mmCIF file of C-alpha atoms in Angstrom:
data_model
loop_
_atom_site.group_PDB
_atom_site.id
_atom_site.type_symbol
_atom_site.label_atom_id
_atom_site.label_comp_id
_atom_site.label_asym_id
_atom_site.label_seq_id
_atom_site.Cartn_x
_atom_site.Cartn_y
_atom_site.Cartn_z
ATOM 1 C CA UNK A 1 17.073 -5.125 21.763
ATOM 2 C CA UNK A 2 14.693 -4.032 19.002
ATOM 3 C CA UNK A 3 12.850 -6.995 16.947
ATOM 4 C CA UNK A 4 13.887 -6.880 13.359
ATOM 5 C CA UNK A 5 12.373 -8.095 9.989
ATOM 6 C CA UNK A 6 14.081 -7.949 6.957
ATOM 7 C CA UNK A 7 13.258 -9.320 3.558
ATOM 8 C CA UNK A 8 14.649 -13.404 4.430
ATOM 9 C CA UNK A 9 12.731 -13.207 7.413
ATOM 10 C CA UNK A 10 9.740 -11.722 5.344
ATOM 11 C CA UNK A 11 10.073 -14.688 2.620
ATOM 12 C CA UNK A 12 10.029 -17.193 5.080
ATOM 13 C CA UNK A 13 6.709 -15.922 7.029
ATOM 14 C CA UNK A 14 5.045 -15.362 3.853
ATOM 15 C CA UNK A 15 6.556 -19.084 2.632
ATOM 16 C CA UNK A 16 4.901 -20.364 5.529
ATOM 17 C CA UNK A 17 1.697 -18.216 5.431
ATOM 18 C CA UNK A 18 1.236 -18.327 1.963
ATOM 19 C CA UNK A 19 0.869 -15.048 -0.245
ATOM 20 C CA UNK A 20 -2.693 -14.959 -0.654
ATOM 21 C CA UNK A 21 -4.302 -15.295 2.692
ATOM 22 C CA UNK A 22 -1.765 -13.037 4.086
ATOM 23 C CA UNK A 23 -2.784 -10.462 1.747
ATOM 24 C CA UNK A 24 -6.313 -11.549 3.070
ATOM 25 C CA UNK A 25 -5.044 -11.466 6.825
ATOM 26 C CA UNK A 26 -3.359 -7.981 5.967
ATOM 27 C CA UNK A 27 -7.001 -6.775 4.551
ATOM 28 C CA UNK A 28 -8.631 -7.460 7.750
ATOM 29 C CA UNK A 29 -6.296 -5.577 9.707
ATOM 30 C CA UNK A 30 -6.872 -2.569 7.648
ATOM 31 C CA UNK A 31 -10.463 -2.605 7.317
ATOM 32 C CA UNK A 32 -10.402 -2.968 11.856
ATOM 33 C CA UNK A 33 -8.199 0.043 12.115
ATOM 34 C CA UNK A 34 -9.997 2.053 9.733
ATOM 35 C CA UNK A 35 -12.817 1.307 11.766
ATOM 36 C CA UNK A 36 -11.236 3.220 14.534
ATOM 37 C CA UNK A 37 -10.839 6.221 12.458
ATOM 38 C CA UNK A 38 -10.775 8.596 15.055
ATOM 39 C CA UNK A 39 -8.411 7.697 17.427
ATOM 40 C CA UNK A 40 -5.602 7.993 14.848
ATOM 41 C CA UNK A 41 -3.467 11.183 14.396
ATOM 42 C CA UNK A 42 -3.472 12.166 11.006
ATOM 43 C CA UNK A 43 -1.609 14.521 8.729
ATOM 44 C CA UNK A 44 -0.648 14.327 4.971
ATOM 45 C CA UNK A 45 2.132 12.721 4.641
ATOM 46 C CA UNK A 46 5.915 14.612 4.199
ATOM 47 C CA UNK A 47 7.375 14.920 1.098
ATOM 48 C CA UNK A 48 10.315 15.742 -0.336
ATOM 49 C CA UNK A 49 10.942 16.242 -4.420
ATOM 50 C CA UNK A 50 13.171 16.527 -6.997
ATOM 51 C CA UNK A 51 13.735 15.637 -10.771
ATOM 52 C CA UNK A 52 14.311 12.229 -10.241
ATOM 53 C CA UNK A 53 11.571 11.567 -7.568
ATOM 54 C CA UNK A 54 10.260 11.792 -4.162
ATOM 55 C CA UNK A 55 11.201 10.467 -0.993
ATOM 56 C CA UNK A 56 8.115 10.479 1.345
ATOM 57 C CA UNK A 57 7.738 10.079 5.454
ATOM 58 C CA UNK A 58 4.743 9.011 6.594
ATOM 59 C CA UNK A 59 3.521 9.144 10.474
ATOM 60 C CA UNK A 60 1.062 8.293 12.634
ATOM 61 C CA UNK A 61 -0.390 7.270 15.608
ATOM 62 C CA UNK A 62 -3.506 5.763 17.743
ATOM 63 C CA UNK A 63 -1.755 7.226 21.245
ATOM 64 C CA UNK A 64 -0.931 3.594 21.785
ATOM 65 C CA UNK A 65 1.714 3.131 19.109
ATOM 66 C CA UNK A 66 3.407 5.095 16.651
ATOM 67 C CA UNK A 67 4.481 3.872 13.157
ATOM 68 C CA UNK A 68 6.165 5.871 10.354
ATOM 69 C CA UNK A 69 7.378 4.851 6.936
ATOM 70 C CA UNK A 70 10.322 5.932 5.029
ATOM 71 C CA UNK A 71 9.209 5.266 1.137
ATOM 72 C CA UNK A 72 10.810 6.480 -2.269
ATOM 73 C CA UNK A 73 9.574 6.741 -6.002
ATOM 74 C CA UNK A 74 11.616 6.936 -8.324
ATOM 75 C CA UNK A 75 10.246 6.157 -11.675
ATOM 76 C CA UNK A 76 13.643 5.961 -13.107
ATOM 77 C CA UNK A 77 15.765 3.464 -11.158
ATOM 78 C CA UNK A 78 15.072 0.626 -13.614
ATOM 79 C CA UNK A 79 17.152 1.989 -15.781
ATOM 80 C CA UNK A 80 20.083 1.768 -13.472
ATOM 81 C CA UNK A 81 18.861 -1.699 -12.010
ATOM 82 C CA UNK A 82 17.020 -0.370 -9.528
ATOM 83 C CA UNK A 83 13.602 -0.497 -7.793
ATOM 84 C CA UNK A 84 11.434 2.360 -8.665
ATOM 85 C CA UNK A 85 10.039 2.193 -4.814
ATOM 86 C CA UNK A 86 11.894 0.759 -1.339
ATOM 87 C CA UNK A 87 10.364 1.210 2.068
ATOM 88 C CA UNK A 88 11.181 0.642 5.644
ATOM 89 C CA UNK A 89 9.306 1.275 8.778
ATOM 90 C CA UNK A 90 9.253 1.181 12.492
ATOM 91 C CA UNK A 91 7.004 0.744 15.280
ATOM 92 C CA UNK A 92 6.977 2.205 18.894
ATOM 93 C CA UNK A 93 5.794 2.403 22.194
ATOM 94 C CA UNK A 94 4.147 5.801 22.653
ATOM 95 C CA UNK A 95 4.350 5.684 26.609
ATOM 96 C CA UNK A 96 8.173 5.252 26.446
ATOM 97 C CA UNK A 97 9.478 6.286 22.952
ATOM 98 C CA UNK A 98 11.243 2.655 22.271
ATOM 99 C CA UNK A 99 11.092 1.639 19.288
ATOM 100 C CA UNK A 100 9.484 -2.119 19.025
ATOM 101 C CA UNK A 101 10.237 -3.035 15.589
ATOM 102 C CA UNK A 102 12.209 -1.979 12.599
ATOM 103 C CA UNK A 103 11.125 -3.860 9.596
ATOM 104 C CA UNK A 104 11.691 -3.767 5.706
ATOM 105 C CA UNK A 105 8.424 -2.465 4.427
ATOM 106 C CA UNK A 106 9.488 -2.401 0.042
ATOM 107 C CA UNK A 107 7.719 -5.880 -0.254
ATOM 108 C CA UNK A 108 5.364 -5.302 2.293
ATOM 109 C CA UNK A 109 4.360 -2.076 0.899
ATOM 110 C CA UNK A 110 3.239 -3.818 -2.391
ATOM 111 C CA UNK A 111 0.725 -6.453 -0.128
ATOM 112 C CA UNK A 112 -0.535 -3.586 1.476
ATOM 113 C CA UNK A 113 -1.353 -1.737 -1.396
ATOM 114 C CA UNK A 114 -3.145 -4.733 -3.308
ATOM 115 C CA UNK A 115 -4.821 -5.547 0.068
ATOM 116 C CA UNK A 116 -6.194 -1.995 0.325
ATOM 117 C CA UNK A 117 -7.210 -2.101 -3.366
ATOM 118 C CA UNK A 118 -9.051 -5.386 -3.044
ATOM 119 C CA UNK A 119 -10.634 -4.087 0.044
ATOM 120 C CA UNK A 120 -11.629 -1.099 -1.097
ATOM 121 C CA UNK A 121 -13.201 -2.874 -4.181
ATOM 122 C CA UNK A 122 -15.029 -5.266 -1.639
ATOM 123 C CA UNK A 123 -16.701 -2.521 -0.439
ATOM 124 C CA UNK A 124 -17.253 -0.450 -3.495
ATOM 125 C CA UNK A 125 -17.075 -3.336 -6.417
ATOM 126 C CA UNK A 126 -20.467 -4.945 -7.850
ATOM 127 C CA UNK A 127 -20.556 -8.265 -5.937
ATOM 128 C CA UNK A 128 -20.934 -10.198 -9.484
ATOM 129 C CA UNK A 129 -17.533 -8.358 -10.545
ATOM 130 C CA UNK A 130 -15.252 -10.882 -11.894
ATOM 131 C CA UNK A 131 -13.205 -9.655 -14.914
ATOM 132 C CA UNK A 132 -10.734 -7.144 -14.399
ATOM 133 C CA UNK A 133 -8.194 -4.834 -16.444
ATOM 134 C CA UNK A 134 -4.911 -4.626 -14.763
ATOM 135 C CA UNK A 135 -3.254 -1.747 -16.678
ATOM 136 C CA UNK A 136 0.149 -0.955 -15.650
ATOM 137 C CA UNK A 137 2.014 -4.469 -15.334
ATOM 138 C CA UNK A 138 4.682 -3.871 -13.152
ATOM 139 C CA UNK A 139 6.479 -4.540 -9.968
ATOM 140 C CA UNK A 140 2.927 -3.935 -8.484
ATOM 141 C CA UNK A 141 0.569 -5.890 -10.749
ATOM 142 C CA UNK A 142 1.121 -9.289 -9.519
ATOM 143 C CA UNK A 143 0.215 -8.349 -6.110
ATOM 144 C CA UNK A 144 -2.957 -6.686 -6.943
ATOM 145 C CA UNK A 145 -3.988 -9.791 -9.369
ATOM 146 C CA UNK A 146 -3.829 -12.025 -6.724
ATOM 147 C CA UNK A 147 -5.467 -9.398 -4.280
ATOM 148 C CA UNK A 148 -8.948 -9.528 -6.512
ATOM 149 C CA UNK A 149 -8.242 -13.184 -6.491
ATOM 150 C CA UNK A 150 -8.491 -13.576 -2.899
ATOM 151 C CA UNK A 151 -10.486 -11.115 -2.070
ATOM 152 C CA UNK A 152 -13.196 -10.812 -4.478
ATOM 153 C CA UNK A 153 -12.867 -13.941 -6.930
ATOM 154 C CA UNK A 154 -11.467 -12.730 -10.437
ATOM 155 C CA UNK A 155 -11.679 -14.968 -12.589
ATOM 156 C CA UNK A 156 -10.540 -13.280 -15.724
ATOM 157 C CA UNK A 157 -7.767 -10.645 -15.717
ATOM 158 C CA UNK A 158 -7.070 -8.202 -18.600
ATOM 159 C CA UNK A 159 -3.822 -6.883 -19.054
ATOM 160 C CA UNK A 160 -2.183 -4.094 -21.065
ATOM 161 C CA UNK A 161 1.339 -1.921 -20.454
ATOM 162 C CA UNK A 162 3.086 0.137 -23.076
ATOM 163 C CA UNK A 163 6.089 -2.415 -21.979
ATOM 164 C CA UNK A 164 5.360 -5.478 -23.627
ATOM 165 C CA UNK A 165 7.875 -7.116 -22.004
ATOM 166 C CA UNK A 166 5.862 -6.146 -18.184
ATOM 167 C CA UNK A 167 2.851 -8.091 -19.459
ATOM 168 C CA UNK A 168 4.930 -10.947 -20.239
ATOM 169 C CA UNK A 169 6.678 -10.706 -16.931
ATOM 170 C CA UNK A 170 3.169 -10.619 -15.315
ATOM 171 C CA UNK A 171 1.807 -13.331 -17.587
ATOM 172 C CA UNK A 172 4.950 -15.853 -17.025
ATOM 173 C CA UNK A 173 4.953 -14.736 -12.881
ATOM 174 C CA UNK A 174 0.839 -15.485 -12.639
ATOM 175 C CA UNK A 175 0.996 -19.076 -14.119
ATOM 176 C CA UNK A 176 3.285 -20.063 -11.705
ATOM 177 C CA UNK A 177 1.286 -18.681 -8.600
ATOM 178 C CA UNK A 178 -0.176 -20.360 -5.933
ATOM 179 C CA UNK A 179 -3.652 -19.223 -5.781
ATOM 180 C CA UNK A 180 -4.309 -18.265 -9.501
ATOM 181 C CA UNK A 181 -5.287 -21.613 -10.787
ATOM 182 C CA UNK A 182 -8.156 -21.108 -13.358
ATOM 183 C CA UNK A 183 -7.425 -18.039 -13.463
ATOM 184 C CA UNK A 184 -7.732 -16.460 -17.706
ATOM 185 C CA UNK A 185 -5.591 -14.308 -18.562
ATOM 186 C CA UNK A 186 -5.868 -11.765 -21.999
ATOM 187 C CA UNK A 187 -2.800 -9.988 -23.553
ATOM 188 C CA UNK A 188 -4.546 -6.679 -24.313
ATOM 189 C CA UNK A 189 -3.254 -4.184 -27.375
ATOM 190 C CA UNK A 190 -4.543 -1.012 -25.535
ATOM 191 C CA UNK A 191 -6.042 0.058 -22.270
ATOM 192 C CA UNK A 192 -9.494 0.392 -24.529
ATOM 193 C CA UNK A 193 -9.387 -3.118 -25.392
ATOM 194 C CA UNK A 194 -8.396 -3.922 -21.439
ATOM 195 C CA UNK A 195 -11.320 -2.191 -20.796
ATOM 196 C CA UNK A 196 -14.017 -3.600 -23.125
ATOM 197 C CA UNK A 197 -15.935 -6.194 -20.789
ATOM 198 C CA UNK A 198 -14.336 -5.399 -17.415
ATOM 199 C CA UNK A 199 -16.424 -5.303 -14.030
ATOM 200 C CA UNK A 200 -12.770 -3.322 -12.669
ATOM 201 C CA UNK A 201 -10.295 -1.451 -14.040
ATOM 202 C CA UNK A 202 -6.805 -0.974 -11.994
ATOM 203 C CA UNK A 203 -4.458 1.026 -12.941
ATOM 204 C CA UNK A 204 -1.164 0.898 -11.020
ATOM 205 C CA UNK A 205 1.269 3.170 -13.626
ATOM 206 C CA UNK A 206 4.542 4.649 -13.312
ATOM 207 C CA UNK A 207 5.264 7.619 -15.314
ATOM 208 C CA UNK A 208 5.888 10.792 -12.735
ATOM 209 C CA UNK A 209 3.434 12.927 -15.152
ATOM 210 C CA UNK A 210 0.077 14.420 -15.774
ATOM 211 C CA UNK A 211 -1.427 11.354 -17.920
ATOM 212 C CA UNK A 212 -4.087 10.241 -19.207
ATOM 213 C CA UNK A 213 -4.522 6.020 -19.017
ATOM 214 C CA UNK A 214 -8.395 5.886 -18.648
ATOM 215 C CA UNK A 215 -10.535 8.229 -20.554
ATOM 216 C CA UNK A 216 -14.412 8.637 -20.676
ATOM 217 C CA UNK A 217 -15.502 6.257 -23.497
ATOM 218 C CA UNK A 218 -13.199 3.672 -21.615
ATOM 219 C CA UNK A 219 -15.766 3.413 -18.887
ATOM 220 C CA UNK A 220 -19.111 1.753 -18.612
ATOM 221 C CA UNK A 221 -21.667 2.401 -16.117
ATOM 222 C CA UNK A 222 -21.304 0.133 -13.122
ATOM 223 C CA UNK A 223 -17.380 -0.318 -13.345
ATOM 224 C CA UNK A 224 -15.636 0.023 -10.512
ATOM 225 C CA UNK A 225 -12.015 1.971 -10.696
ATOM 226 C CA UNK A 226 -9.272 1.324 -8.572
ATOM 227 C CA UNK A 227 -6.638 4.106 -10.000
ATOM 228 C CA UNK A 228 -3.453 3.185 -8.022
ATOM 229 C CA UNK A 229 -0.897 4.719 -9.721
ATOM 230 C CA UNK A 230 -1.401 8.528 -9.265
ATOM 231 C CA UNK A 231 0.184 9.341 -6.287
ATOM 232 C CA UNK A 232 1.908 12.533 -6.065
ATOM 233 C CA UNK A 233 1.450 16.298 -7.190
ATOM 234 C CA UNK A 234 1.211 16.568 -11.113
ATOM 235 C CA UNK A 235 1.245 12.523 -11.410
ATOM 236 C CA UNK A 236 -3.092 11.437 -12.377
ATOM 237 C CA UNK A 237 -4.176 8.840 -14.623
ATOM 238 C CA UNK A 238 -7.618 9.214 -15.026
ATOM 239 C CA UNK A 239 -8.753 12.090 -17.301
ATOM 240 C CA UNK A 240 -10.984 14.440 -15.025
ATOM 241 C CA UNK A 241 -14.035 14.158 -17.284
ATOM 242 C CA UNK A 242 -14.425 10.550 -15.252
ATOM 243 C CA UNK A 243 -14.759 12.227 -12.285
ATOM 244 C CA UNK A 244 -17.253 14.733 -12.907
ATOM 245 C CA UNK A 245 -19.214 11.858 -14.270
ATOM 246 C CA UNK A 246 -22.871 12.213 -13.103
ATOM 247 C CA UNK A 247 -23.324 8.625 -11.761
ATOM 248 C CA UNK A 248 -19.492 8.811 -10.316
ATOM 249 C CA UNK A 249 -18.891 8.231 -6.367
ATOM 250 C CA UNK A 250 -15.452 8.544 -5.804
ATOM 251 C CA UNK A 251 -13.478 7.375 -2.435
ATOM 252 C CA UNK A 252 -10.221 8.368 -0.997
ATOM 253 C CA UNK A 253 -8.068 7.121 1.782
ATOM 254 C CA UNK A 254 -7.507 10.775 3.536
ATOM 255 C CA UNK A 255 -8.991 13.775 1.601
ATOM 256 C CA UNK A 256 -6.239 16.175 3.046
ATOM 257 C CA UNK A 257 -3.831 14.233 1.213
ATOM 258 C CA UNK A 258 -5.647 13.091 -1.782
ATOM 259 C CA UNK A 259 -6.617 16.789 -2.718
ATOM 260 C CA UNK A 260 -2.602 17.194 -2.847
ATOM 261 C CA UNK A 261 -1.859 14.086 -4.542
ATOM 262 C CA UNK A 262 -4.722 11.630 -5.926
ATOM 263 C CA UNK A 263 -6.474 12.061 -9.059
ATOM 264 C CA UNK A 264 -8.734 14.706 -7.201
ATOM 265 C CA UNK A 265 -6.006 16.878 -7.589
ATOM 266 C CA UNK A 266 -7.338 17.997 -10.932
ATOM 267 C CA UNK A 267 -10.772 18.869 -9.351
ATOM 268 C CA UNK A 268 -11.677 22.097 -7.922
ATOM 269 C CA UNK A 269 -11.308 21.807 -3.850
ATOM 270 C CA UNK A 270 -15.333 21.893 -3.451
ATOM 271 C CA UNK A 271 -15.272 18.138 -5.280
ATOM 272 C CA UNK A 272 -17.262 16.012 -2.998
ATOM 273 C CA UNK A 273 -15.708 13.046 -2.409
ATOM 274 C CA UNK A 274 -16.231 10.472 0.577
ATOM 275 C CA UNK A 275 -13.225 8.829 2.605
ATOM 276 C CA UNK A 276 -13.260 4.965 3.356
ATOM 277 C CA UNK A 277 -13.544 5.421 6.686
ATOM 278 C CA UNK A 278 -16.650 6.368 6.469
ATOM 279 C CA UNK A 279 -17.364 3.487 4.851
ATOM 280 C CA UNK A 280 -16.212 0.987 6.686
ATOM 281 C CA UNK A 281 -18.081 2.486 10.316
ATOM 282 C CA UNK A 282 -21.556 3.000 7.871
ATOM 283 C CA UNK A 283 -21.544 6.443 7.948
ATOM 284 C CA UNK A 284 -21.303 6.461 3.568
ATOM 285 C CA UNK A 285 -22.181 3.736 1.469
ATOM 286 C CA UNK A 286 -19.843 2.671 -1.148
ATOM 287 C CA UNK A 287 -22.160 2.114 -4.120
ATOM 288 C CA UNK A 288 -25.638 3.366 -3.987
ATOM 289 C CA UNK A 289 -26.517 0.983 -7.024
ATOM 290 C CA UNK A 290 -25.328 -1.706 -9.744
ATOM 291 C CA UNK A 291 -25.422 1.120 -12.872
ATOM 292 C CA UNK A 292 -23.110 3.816 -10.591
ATOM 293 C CA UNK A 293 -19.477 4.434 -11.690
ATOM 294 C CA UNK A 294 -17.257 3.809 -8.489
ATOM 295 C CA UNK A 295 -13.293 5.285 -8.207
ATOM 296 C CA UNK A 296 -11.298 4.685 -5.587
ATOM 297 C CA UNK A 297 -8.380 7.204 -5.712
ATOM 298 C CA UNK A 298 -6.035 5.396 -4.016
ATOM 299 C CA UNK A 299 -2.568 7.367 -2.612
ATOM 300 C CA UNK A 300 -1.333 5.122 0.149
ATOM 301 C CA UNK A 301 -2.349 6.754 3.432
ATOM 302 C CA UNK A 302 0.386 5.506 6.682
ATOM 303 C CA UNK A 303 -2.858 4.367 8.737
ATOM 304 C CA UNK A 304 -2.126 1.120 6.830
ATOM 305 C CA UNK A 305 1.158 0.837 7.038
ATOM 306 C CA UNK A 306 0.670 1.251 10.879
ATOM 307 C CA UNK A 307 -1.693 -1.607 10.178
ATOM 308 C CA UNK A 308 0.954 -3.508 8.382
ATOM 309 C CA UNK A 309 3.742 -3.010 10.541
ATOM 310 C CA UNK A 310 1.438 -4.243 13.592
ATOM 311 C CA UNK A 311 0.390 -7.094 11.938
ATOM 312 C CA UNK A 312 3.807 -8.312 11.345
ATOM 313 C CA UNK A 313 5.050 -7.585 14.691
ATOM 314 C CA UNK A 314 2.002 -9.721 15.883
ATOM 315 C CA UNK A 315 2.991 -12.820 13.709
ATOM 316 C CA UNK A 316 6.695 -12.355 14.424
ATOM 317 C CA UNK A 317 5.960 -12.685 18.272
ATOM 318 C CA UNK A 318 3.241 -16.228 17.454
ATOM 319 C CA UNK A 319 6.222 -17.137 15.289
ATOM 320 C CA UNK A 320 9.651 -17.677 17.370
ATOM 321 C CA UNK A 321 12.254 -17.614 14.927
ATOM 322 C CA UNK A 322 10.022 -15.712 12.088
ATOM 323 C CA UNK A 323 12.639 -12.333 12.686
ATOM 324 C CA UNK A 324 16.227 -11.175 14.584
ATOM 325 C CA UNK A 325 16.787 -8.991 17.246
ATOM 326 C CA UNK A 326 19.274 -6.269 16.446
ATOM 327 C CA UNK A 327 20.775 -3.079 18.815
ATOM 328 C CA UNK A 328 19.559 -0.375 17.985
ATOM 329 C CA UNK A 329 18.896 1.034 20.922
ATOM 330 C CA UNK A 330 21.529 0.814 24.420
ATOM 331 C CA UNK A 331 21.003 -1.025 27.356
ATOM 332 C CA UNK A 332 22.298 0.056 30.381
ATOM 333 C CA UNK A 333 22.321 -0.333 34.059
ATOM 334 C CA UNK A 334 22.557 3.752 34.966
ATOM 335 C CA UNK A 335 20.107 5.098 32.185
ATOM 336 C CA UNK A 336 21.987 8.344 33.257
ATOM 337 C CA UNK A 337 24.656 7.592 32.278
ATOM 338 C CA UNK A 338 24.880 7.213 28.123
ATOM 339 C CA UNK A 339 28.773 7.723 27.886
ATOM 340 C CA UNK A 340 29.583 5.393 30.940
ATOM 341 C CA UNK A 341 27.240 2.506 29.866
ATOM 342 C CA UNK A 342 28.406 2.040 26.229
ATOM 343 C CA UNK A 343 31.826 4.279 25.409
ATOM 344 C CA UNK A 344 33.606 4.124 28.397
ATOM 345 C CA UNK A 345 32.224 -0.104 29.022
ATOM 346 C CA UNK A 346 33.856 -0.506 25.134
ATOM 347 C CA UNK A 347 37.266 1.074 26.190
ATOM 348 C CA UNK A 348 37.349 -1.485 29.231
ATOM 349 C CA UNK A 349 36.040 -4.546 27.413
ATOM 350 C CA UNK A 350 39.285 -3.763 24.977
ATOM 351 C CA UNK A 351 41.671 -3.125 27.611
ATOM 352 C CA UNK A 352 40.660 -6.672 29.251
ATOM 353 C CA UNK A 353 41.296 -8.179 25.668
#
């Protein structure tokens, strides 16, 4: 039997955890196996595209366990009623190939993403940062509001989408959250005027194109970006003129795969960038002073899905009834014998019925 979390068993941990410190808990997790950098296999991840999207695998491993991600984006499924991204992962024993866990990873996917944000921002953010644009306000942007609020203390957020009726979504779902008391909250008319006054700008869009959300006169010495949206070949959102700043230190998740699909992908391949690894173990620093312009590029890397999928199979063993067991995989008393053990035991169990 292989444990098994889907999204009731998801609502009810995070019902019991509470959204917030999970995200925090989630954070932690990250930042610990980031510090073990090199012990992780790690390749860019596999991608497959087409007109309406891309549907993505992404592996890896410590030599311990193995984790992979099945993950989709498709920009159009609102349209049609559906999500623009679902996910699913599992997690297994390298020494014998068995899989431990097969969980939903579409919701989880969106903590992880605002945890990695947040922590990145921890790391790379002024420490007096406390008003933040949040351009881009969908499925995504509630997650990363309460991220900063856990993480780093926002206290004011700035929001702007070309859908008016996101931000209103966002505004409405934000009252009404546990952990974003106090919290102000500004209806901008453009990403300039999200901008004006911000310590952080996030940007978490959708549109599968070469755009342009942030541009140079947007940005203020010693703001810290977190550009979340550009994830994929031909999809930035930062003009490039930000990134050849002078005072700019910009910070990816794994440069292999950023060059391919973060908003480095615009830059010529001798950019210098720095990876958060390095970090997180001391070997960079992630702001060398209060006036320098900070970006993380952020792509999703599967390092942190590994992290997320471990960290729910921890809670799902300190919490007895938190998931199911489903399966997947046979059990049988000759391991020799496949057809005997479940074909052939079926065909008997029937007869004796």
């Amino acid at each position: 039997m292989v444990d098994y979390i889907g999204i009731a068993d998801i609502q009810r941990l995070l019902a019991d955890i509470g959204l917030g410190p999970f995200i925090e808990c989630l954070a932690g997790q990250i930042e610990d196996d980031y510090r073990r950098w090199g012990e992780f296999e790690k390749s860019a991840r596999l991608a497959s595209h087409s007109a309406a999207g891309v549907i993505e695998l992404m592996p890896t491993s410590d030599g311990h366990l193995y984790a992979f991600k099945y993950v989709n984006g498709h920009p159009r499924n609102t349209d049609e009623g559906l999500l623009t991204v679902t996910a699913f992962g599992v997690l297994a024993d390298v020494a014998t190939g068995y899989p431990l866990l097969l969980s939903e990873l579409t919701l989880s996917t969106a903590l992880r993403t605002a945890a990695m944000s947040a922590l990145a921002a921890r790391w790379m953010a002024r420490s007096d940062s406390r008003v933040m644009a949040l351009i881009g306000n969908g499925a995504q942007s509630e997650f990363q509001a309460l991220a900063f609020r856990q993480l780093l203390g926002i206290e004011e957020l700035r929001l702007f989408d070309t859908d008016g009726a996101a931000t209103a979504k966002l505004m409405q779902n934000l009252r009404q959250m546990d952990g974003m008391d106090g919290v102000r909250l500004t209806r901008c008319a453009g990403a300039a005027q999200a901008c004006a006054g911000a310590d952080i700008v996030t940007t978490v869009t959708a549109d599968k194109r070469l755009a342009t959300v942030l541009t140079p006169d947007m940005v203020t010495p010693g703001m810290h970006l977190n550009a979340v949206g550009g994830d994929c070949p031909g999809k930035t959102e930062l003009h490039a003129d930000i990134l050849r700043r002078p005072d700019a230190r910009v910070v990816v998740e794994f440069e292999p795969q950023s060059r391919i699909e973060g908003e480095v992908q615009q830059m010529p391949a001798d950019f210098p960038v720095l990876e958060f690894a390095d970090v997180v173990r001391g070997i960079a620093t992630g702001r060398a002073d209060a006036g320098e312009v900070t970006v993380f590029d952020s792509v999703g890397f599967a390092l942190e899905d590994y992290s997320t999928l471990c960290l729910l199979h921890r809670m799902l063993r300190e919490r007895p009834g938190t998931g199911r067991q489903i399966d997947l995989i046979p059990t049988l008393d000759d391991p020799k014998d496949l057809y005997g053990g479940t074909l052939q035991a079926r065909r008997r169990l029937r007869r004796a019925a």
